Short mmCIF file of C-alpha atoms in Angstrom, two decimals:
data_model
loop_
_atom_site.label_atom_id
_atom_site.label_comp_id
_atom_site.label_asym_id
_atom_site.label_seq_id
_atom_site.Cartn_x
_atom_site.Cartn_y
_atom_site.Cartn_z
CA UNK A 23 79.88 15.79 -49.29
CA UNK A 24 77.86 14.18 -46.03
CA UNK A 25 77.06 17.86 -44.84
CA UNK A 26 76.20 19.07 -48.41
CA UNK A 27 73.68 16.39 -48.48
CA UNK A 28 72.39 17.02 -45.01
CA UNK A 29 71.68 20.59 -45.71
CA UNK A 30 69.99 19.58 -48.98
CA UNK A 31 67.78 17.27 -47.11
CA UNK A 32 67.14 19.91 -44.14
CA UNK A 33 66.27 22.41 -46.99
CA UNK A 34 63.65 19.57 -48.49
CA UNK A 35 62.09 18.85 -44.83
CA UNK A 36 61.74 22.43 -44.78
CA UNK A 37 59.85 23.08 -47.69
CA UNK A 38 57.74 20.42 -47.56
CA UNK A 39 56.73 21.24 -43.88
CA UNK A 40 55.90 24.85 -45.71
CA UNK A 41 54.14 23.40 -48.15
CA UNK A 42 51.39 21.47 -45.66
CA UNK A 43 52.03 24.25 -43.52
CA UNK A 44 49.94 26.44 -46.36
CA UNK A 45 47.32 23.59 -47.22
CA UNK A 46 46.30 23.68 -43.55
CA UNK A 47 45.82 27.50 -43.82
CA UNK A 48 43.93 27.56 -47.32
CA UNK A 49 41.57 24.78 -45.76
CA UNK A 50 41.02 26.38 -43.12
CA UNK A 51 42.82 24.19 -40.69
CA UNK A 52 44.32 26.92 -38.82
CA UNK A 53 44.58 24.69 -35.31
CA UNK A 54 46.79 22.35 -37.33
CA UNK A 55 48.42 24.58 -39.49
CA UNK A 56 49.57 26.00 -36.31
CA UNK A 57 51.23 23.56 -34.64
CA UNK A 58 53.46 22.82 -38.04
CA UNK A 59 54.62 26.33 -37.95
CA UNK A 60 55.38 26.19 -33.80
CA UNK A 61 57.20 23.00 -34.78
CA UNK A 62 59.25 24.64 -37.47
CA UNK A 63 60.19 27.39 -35.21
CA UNK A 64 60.87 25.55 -32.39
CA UNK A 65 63.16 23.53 -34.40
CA UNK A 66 65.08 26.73 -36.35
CA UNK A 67 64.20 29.63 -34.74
CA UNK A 68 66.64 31.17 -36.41
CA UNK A 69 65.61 30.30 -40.24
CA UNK A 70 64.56 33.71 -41.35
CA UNK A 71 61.50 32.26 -43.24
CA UNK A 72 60.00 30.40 -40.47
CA UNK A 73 60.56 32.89 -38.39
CA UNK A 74 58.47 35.59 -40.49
CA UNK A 75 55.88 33.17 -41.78
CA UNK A 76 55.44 32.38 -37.37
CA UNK A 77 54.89 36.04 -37.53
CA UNK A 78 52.49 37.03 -39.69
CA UNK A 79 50.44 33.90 -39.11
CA UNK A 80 50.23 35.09 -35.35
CA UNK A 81 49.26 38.29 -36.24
CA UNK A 82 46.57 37.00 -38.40
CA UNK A 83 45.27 35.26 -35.62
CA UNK A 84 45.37 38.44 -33.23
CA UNK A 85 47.81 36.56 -30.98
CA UNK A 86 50.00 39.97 -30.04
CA UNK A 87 50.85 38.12 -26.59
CA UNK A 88 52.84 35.48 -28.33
CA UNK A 89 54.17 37.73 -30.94
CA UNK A 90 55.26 39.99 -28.01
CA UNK A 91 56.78 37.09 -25.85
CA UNK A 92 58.33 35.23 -29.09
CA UNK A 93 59.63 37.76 -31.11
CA UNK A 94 60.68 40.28 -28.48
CA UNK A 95 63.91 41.09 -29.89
CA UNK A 96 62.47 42.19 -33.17
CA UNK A 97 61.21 46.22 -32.84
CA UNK A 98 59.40 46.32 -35.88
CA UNK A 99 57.20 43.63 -35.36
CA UNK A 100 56.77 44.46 -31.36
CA UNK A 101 56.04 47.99 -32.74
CA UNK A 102 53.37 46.34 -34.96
CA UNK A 103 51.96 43.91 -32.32
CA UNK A 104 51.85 46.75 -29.55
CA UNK A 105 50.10 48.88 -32.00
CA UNK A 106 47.33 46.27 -33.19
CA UNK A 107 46.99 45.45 -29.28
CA UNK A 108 46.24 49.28 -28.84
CA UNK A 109 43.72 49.21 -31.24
CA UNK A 110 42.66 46.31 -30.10
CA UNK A 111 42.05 47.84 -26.63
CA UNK A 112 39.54 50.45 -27.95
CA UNK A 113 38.21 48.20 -30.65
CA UNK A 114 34.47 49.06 -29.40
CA UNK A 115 34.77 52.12 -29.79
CA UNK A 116 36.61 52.68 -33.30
CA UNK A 117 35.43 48.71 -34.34
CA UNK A 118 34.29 50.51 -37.71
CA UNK A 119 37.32 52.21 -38.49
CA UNK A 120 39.56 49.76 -37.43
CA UNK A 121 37.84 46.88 -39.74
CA UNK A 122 38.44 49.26 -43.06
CA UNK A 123 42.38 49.75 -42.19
CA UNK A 124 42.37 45.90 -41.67
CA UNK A 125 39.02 44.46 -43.13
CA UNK A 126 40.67 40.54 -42.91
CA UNK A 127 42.06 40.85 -39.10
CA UNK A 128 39.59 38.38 -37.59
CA UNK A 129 39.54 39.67 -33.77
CA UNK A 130 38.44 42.99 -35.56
CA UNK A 131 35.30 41.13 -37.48
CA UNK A 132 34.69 38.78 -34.30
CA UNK A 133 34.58 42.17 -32.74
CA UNK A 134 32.05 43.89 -35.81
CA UNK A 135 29.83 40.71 -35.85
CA UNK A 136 29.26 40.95 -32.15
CA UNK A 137 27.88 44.70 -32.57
CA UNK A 138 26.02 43.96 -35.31
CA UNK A 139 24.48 41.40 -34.10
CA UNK A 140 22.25 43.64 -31.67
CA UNK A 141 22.20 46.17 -33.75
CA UNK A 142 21.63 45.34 -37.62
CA UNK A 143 21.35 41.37 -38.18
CA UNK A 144 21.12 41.84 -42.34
CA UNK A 145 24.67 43.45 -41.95
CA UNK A 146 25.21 40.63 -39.78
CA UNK A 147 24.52 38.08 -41.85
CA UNK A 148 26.95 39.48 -44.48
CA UNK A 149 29.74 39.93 -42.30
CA UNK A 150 29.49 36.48 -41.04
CA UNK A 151 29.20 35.21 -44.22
CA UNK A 152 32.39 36.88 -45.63
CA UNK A 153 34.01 35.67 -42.29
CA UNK A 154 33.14 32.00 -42.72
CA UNK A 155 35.10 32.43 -46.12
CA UNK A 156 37.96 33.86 -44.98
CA UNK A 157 38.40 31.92 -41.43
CA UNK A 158 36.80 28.27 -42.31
CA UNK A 159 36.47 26.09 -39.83
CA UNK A 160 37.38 28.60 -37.07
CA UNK A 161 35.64 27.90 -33.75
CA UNK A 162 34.96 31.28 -32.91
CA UNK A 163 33.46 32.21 -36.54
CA UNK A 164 30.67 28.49 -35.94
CA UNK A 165 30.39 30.18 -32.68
CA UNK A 166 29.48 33.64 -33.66
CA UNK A 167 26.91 32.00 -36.49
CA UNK A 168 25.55 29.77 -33.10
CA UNK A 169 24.95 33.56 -31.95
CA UNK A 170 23.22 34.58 -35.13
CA UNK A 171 20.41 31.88 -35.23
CA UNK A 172 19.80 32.25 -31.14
CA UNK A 173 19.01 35.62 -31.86
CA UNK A 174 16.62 34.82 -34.61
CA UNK A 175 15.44 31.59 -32.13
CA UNK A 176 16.59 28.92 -34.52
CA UNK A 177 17.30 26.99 -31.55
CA UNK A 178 17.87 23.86 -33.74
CA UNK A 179 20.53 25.59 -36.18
CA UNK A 180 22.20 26.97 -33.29
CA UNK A 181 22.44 23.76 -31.27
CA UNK A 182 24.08 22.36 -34.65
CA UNK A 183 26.18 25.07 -34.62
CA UNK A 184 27.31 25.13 -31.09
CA UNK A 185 28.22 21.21 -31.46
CA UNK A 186 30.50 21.67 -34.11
CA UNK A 187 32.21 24.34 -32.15
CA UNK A 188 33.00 22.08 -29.70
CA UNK A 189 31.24 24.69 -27.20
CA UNK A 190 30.84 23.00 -23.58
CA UNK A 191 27.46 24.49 -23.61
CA UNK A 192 25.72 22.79 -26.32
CA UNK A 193 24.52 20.24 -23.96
CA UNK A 194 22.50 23.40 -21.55
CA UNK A 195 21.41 25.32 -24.67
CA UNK A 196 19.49 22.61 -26.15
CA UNK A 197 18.06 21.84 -22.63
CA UNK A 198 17.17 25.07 -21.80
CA UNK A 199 15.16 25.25 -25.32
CA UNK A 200 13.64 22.00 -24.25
CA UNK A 201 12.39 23.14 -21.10
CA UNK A 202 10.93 26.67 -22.34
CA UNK A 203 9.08 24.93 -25.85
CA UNK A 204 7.77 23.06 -23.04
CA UNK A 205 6.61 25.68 -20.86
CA UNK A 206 5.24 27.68 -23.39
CA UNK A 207 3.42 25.16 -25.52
CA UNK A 208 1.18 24.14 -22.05
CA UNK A 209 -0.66 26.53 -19.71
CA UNK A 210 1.20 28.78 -17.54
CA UNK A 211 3.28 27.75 -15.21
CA UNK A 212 4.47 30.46 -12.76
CA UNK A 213 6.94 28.66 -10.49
CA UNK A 214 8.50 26.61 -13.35
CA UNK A 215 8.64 29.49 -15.54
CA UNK A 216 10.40 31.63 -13.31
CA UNK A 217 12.66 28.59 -12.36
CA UNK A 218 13.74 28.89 -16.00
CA UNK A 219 14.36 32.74 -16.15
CA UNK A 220 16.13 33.00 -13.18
CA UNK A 221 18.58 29.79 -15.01
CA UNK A 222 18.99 31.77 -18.15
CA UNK A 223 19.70 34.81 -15.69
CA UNK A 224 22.45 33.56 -14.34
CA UNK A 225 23.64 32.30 -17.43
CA UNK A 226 23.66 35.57 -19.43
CA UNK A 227 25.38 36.99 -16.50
CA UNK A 228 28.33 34.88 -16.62
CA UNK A 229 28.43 34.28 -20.45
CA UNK A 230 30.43 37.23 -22.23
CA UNK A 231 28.11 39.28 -24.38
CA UNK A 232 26.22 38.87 -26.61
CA UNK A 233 25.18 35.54 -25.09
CA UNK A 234 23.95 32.42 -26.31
CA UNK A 235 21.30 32.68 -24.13
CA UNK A 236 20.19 36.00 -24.82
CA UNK A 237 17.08 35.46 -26.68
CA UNK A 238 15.79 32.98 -25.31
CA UNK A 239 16.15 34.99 -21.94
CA UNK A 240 14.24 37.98 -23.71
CA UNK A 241 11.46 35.53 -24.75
CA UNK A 242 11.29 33.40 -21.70
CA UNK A 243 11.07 36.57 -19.73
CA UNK A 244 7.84 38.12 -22.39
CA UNK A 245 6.23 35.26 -21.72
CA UNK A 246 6.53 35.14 -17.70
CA UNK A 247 5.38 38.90 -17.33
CA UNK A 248 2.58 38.88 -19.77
CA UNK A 249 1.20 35.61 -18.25
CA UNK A 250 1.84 36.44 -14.87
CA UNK A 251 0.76 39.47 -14.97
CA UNK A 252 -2.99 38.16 -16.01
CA UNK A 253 -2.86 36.20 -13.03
CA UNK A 254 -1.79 39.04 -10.93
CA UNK A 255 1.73 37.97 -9.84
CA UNK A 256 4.40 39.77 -8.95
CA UNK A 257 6.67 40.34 -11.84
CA UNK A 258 7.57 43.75 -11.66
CA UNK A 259 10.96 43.03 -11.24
CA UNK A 260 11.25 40.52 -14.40
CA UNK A 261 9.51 43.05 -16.41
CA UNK A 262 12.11 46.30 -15.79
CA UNK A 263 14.77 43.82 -16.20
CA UNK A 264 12.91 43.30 -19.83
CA UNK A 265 12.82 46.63 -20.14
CA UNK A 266 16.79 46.83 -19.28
CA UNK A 267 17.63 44.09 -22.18
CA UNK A 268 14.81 45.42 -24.66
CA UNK A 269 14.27 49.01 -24.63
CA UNK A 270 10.79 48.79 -26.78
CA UNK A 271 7.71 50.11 -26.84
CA UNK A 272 6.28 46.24 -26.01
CA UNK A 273 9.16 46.24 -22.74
CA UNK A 274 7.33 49.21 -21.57
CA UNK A 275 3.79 47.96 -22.28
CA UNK A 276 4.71 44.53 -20.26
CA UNK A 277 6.05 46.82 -17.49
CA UNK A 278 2.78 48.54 -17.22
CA UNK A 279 0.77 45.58 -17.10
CA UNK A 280 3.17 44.03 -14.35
CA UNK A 281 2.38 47.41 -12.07
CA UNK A 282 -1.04 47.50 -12.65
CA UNK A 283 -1.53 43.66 -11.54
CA UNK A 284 0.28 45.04 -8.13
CA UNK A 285 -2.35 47.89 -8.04
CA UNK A 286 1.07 50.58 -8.88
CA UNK A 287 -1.60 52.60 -10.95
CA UNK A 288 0.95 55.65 -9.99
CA UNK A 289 4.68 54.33 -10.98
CA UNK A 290 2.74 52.78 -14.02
CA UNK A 291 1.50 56.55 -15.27
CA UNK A 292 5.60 57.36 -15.48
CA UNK A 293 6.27 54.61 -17.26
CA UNK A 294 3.86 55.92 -20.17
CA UNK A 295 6.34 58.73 -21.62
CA UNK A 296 8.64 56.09 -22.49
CA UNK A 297 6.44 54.86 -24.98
CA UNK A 298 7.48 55.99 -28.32
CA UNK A 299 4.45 55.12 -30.71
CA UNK A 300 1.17 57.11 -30.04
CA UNK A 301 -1.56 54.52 -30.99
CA UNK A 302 0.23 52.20 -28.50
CA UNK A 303 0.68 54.86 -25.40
CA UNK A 304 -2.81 55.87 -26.37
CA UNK A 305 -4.17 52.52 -25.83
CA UNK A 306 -1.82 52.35 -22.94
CA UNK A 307 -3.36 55.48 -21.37
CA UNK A 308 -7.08 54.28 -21.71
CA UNK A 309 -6.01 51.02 -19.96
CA UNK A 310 -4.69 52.52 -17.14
CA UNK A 311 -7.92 54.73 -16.60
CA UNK A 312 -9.79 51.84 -16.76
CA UNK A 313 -7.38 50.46 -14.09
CA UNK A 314 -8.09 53.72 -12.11
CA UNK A 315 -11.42 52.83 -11.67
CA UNK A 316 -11.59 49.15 -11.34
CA UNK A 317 -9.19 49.69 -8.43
CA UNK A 318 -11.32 52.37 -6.93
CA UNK A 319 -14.52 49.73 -7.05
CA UNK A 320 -12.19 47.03 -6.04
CA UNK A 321 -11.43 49.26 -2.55
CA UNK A 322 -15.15 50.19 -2.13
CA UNK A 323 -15.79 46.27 -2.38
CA UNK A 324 -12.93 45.55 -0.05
CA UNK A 325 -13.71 48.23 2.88
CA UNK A 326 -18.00 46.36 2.32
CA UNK A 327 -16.54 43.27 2.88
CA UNK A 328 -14.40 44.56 5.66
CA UNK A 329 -16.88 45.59 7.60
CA UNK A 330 -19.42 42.87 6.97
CA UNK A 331 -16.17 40.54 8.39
CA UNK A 332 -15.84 43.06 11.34
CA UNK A 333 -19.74 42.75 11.92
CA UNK A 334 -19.92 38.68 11.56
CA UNK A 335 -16.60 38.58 13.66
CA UNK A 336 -18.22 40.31 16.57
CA UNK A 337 -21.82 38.39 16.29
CA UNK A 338 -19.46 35.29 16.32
CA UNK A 339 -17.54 36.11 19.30
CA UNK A 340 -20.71 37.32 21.13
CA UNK A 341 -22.55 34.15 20.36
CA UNK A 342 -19.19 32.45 21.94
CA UNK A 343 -19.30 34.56 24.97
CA UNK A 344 -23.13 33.16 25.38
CA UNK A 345 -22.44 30.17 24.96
CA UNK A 346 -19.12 29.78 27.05
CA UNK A 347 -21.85 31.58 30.00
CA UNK A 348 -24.26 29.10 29.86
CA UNK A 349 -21.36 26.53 30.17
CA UNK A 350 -19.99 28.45 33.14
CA UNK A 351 -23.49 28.59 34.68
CA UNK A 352 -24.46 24.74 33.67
CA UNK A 353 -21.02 23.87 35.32
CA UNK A 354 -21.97 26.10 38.17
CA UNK A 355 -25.40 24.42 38.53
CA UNK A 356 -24.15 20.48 38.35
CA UNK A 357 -21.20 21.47 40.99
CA UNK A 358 -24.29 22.34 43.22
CA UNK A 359 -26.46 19.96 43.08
CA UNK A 360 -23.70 17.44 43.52
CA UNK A 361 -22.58 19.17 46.57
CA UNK A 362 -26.17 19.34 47.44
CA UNK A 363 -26.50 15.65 46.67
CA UNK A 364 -23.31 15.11 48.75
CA UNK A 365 -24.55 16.65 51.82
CA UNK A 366 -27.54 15.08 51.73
CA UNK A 367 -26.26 11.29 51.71
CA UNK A 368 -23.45 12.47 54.11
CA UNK A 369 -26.44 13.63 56.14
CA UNK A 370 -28.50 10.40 55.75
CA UNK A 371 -26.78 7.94 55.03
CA UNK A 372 -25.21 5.88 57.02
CA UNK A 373 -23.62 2.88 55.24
CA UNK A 374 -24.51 -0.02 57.53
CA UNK A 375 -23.47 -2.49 56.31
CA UNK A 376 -20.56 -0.42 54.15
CA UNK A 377 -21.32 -1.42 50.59
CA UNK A 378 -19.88 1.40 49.33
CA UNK A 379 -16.44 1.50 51.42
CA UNK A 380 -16.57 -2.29 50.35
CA UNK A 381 -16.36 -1.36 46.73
CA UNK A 382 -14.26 1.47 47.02
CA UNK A 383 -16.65 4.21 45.88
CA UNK A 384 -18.70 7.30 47.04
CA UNK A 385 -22.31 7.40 47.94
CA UNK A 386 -22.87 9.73 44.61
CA UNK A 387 -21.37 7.00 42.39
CA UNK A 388 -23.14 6.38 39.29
CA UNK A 389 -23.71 2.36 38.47
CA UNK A 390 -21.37 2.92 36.15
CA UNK A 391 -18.33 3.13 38.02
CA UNK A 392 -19.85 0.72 40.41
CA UNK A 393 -19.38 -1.80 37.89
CA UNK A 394 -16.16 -1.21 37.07
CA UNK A 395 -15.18 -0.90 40.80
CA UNK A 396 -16.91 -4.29 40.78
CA UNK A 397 -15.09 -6.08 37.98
CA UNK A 398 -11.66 -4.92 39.27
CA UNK A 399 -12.26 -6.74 42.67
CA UNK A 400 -13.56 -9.45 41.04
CA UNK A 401 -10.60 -10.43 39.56
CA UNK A 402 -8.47 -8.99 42.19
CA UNK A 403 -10.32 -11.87 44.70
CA UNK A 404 -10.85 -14.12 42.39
CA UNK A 405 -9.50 -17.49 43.99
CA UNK A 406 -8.35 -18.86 40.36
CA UNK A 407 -6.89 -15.60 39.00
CA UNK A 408 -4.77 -15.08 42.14
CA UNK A 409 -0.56 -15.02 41.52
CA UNK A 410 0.53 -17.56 44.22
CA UNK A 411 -1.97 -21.02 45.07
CA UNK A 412 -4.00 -19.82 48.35
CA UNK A 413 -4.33 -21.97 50.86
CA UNK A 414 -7.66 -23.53 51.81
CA UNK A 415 -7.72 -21.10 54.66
CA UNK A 416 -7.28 -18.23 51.97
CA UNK A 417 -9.40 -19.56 49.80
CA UNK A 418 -12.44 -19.47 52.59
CA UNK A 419 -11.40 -15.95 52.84
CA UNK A 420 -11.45 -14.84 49.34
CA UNK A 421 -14.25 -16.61 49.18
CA UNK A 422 -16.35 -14.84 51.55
CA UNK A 423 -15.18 -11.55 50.92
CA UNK A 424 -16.44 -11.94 47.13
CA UNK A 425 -19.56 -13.03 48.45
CA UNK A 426 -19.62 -9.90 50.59
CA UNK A 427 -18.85 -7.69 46.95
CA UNK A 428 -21.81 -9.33 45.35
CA UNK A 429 -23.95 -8.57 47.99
CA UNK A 430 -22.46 -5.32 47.77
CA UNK A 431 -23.15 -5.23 44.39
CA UNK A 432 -26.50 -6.28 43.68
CA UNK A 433 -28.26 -3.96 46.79
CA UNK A 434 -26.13 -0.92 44.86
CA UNK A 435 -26.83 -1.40 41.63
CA UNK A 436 -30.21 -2.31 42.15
CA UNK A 437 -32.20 1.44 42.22
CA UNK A 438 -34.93 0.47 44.69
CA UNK A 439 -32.73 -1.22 47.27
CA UNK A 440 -30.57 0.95 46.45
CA UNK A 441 -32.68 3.97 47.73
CA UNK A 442 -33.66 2.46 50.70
CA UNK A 443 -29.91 1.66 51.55
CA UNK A 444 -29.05 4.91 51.27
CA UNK A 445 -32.29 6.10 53.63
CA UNK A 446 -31.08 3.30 55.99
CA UNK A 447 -34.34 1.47 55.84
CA UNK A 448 -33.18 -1.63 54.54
CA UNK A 449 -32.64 -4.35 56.97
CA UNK A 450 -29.67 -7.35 57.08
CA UNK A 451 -30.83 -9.37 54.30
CA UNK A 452 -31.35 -6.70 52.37
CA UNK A 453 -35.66 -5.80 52.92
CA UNK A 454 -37.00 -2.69 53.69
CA UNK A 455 -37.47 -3.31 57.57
CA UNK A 456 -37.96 -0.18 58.55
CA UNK A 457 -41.16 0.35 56.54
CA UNK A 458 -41.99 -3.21 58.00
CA UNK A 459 -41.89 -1.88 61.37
CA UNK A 460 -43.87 1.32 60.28
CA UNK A 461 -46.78 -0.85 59.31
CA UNK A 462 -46.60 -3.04 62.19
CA UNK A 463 -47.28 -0.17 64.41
CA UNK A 464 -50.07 1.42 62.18
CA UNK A 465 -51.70 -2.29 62.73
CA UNK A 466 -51.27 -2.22 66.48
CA UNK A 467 -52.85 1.29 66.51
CA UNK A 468 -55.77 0.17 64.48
CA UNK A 469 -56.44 -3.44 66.80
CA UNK A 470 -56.00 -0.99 69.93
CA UNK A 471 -58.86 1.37 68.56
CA UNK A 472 -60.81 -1.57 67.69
CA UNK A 473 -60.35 -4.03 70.30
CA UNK A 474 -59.51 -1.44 73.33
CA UNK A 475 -56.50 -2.28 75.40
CA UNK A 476 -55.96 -4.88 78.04
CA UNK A 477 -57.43 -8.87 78.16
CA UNK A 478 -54.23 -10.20 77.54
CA UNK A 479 -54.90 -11.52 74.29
CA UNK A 480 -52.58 -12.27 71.75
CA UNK A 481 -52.88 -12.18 67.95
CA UNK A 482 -50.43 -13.67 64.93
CA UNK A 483 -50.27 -11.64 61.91
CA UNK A 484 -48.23 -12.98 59.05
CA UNK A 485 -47.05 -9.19 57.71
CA UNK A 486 -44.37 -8.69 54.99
CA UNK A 487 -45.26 -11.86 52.71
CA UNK A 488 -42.94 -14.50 51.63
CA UNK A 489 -40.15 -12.88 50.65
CA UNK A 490 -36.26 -14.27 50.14
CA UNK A 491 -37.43 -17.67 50.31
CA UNK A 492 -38.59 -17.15 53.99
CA UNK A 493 -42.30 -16.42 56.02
CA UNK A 494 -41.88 -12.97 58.09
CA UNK A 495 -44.41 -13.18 61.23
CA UNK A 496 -44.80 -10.49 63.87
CA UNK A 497 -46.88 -11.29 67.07
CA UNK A 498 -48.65 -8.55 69.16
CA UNK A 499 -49.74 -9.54 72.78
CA UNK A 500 -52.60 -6.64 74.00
CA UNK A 501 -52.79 -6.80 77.76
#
């Protein structure tokens, strides 16, 4: 009695497990509705009606893996899993004929929708539509209608739908269609812009196709070549990677332009049979002869300017070479006349009472660095300034020997005295005695013509004036 009533309560856990089991499925719960049915099996694998309800639901889902690992010991349904998994295999191929043997298999419309999608968005739209009714809820299917408004850049709709895919790149769509609204609404931004394309680049690249980012790849890339190419850049290789994506008449137009802005006036002309309209490869055609010539002007302008750069270069450099002579020669000319100035004081004078070996400097000093000779041993004698107290014997000393520097200093930088230091005419205390002594003898000449010689007499001239706060006298006795 305990075991009938254990089976009858088995069977009711069964069916009602069943019965959720096909609510999840005809809401479109199929993640949910799922795990029931693994449940169900894992718990009776051997209840014939789990088993075959685990079996088609796989193969409803296009899970032939599972189906091949699960239900290995059954040959039909391995026959009929290996089979789908065939077809499957060349689904891109023979997608078409595939989706009327099995029009409901959903890896054969994920599959349809996918080719459409580049191909014929109307029949798209319908596809995606019936597949939304069949598979609700199904990530794949919100993915695939994601897909469907990219391409028709309804960035916002496909953002939406990306989010309630739970895609992981939801979050870098929406910024990428951020950052290119941005781009494009503003003036043109070269580096940013192909920042951007080169992002979405790798992005297609690693996304399986058709990718999210598709579109806006195609229209981030128009709008780099056709504004870059105004400005002259080098997009070349953005543009025949347009042309690789999009192979249009407009791909082929951009391409052109791209050449032309590198002066390619040649590989542009091949690109002009590609060109399916007329009007367009017409207008194409004239463009490029207009090209022809502008770039034939532009070269008669560049070789003008070329020369006239060649011809201003060399006046330049000629007008250096004169000038770097007369340096040379003005060099040449100050290094003699200093040597000459040299010789000359070497030759003459005689530094008596060495002023100059006193200060440290050379006969050709300028009063400049006599002065700063002159303020350095100022403070170097200095009887206040000195390291250790002198004694008053070093004091004296100091003393006297600045005394002898200012001496030194105010004969030197004094120009007159100065002069007649250096022509040694200047006497102890600093007066020009030898011109003194000049005169004295022109005045002995002139008494001796007009007094004759001889008498003995003796005369006092006061010669030389009061100079120095002292009376010079010089007496001349005529015998």
């Amino acid at each position: 009695m305990i075991l009938f009533l254990l089976l009858v309560s088995t069977e009711s856990n069964l069916r009602q497990n069943l019965d959720l089991f096909f609510s999840y499925v005809d809401n479109g719960q199929l993640r949910t509705a799922r795990q029931v049915i693994s449940n169900l099996f894992d718990n009776d694998s051997s209840n014939a009606l789990v088993r075959k309800k685990y079996a088609s639901f796989l193969m409803e889902l296009g899970d032939y893996d599972k189906v091949l690992a699960v239900f290995k010991d059954d040959e039909k349904l391995v026959g009929e899993a290996v089979k789908m998994k065939t077809m499957l295999k060349n689904l891109k191929e023979n997608v078409h004929k595939i989706y009327l043997k099995s029009p409901f298999s959903k890896p054969v419309m994920v599959e349809l929708i996918k080719q459409k999608m580049l191909t014929n968005m109307s029949e798209c739209y319908t596809l995606l539509s019936k597949a939304e009714m069949l598979f609700k809820d199904d990530d794949k299917i919100i993915y695939l209608r994601a897909l469907y408004h990219a391409f028709r850049s309804e960035n916002q709709l496909a953002h939406q739908s990306l989010l309630r895919s739970g895609s992981n790149r939801a979050g870098i769509f929406k910024n990428m269609c951020d950052m290119y609204k941005k781009l494009s609404s503003g003036s043109f931004r070269y580096a940013e812009t192909k920042g951007l394309v080169d992002k979405l680049r790798t992005l297609q690249v690693n996304d399986k196709h058709p990718s999210i980012f598709y579109m806006l790849l195609i229209n981030s890339l128009v709008f780099l070549v056709k504004n870059g190419a105004e400005e002259n850049r080098k997009v070349t290789e953005y543009a025949e990677l347009l042309c690789k994506l999009e192979k249009k008449d407009d791909s082929y137009v951009l391409l052109i332009k791209a050449l032309l802005a590198e002066g390619k006036v040649k590989e542009s002309c091949e690109q002009i049979g590609k060109i399916k309209n007329a009007s367009l490869r017409e207008r194409t055609e004239r463009t490029i002869e207009v090209m022809k010539k502008k770039k034939i002007e532009e070269r008669k302008r560049a070789e003008e300017q070329r020369k006239s750069e060649n011809k201003r270069k060399t006046n330049e450099e000629e007008r250096k070479r004169r000038v770097e002579e007369q340096r040379r020669q003005e060099k040449e000319r100050k290094e003699k006349q200093r040597a000459s100035q040299h010789q000359r004081y070497a030759g003459t004078n005689t530094d008596s009472k060495g002023y100059y070996k006193l200060l440290g400097v050379e006969p050709t000093a300028t009063p400049k660095d006599i002065k700063a000779r002159y303020n350095k041993l100022v403070l170097k004698y200095d009887v206040d300034r000195q390291k250790v107290k002198p004694t008053e014997q070093e004091k004296e000393r100091l003393t006297q020997k600045l005394a002898m520097i200012n001496q030194a200093r105010d004969v030197l930088l004094n120009p007159k005295k100065r002069k007649l230091y250096d022509s040694g005419m200047l006497d102890q205390q600093g007066y020009g005695g030898g011109h003194a002594a000049a005169n004295n003898e022109q005045v002995k000449q002139m008494l001796e013509a007009f007094f004759g010689r001889g008498g003995g007499q003796s005369f006092f001239f006061d010669l030389g004036g009061n100079q120095g706060g002292y009376r010079r006298s010089q007496t001349f006795y005529f015998v």
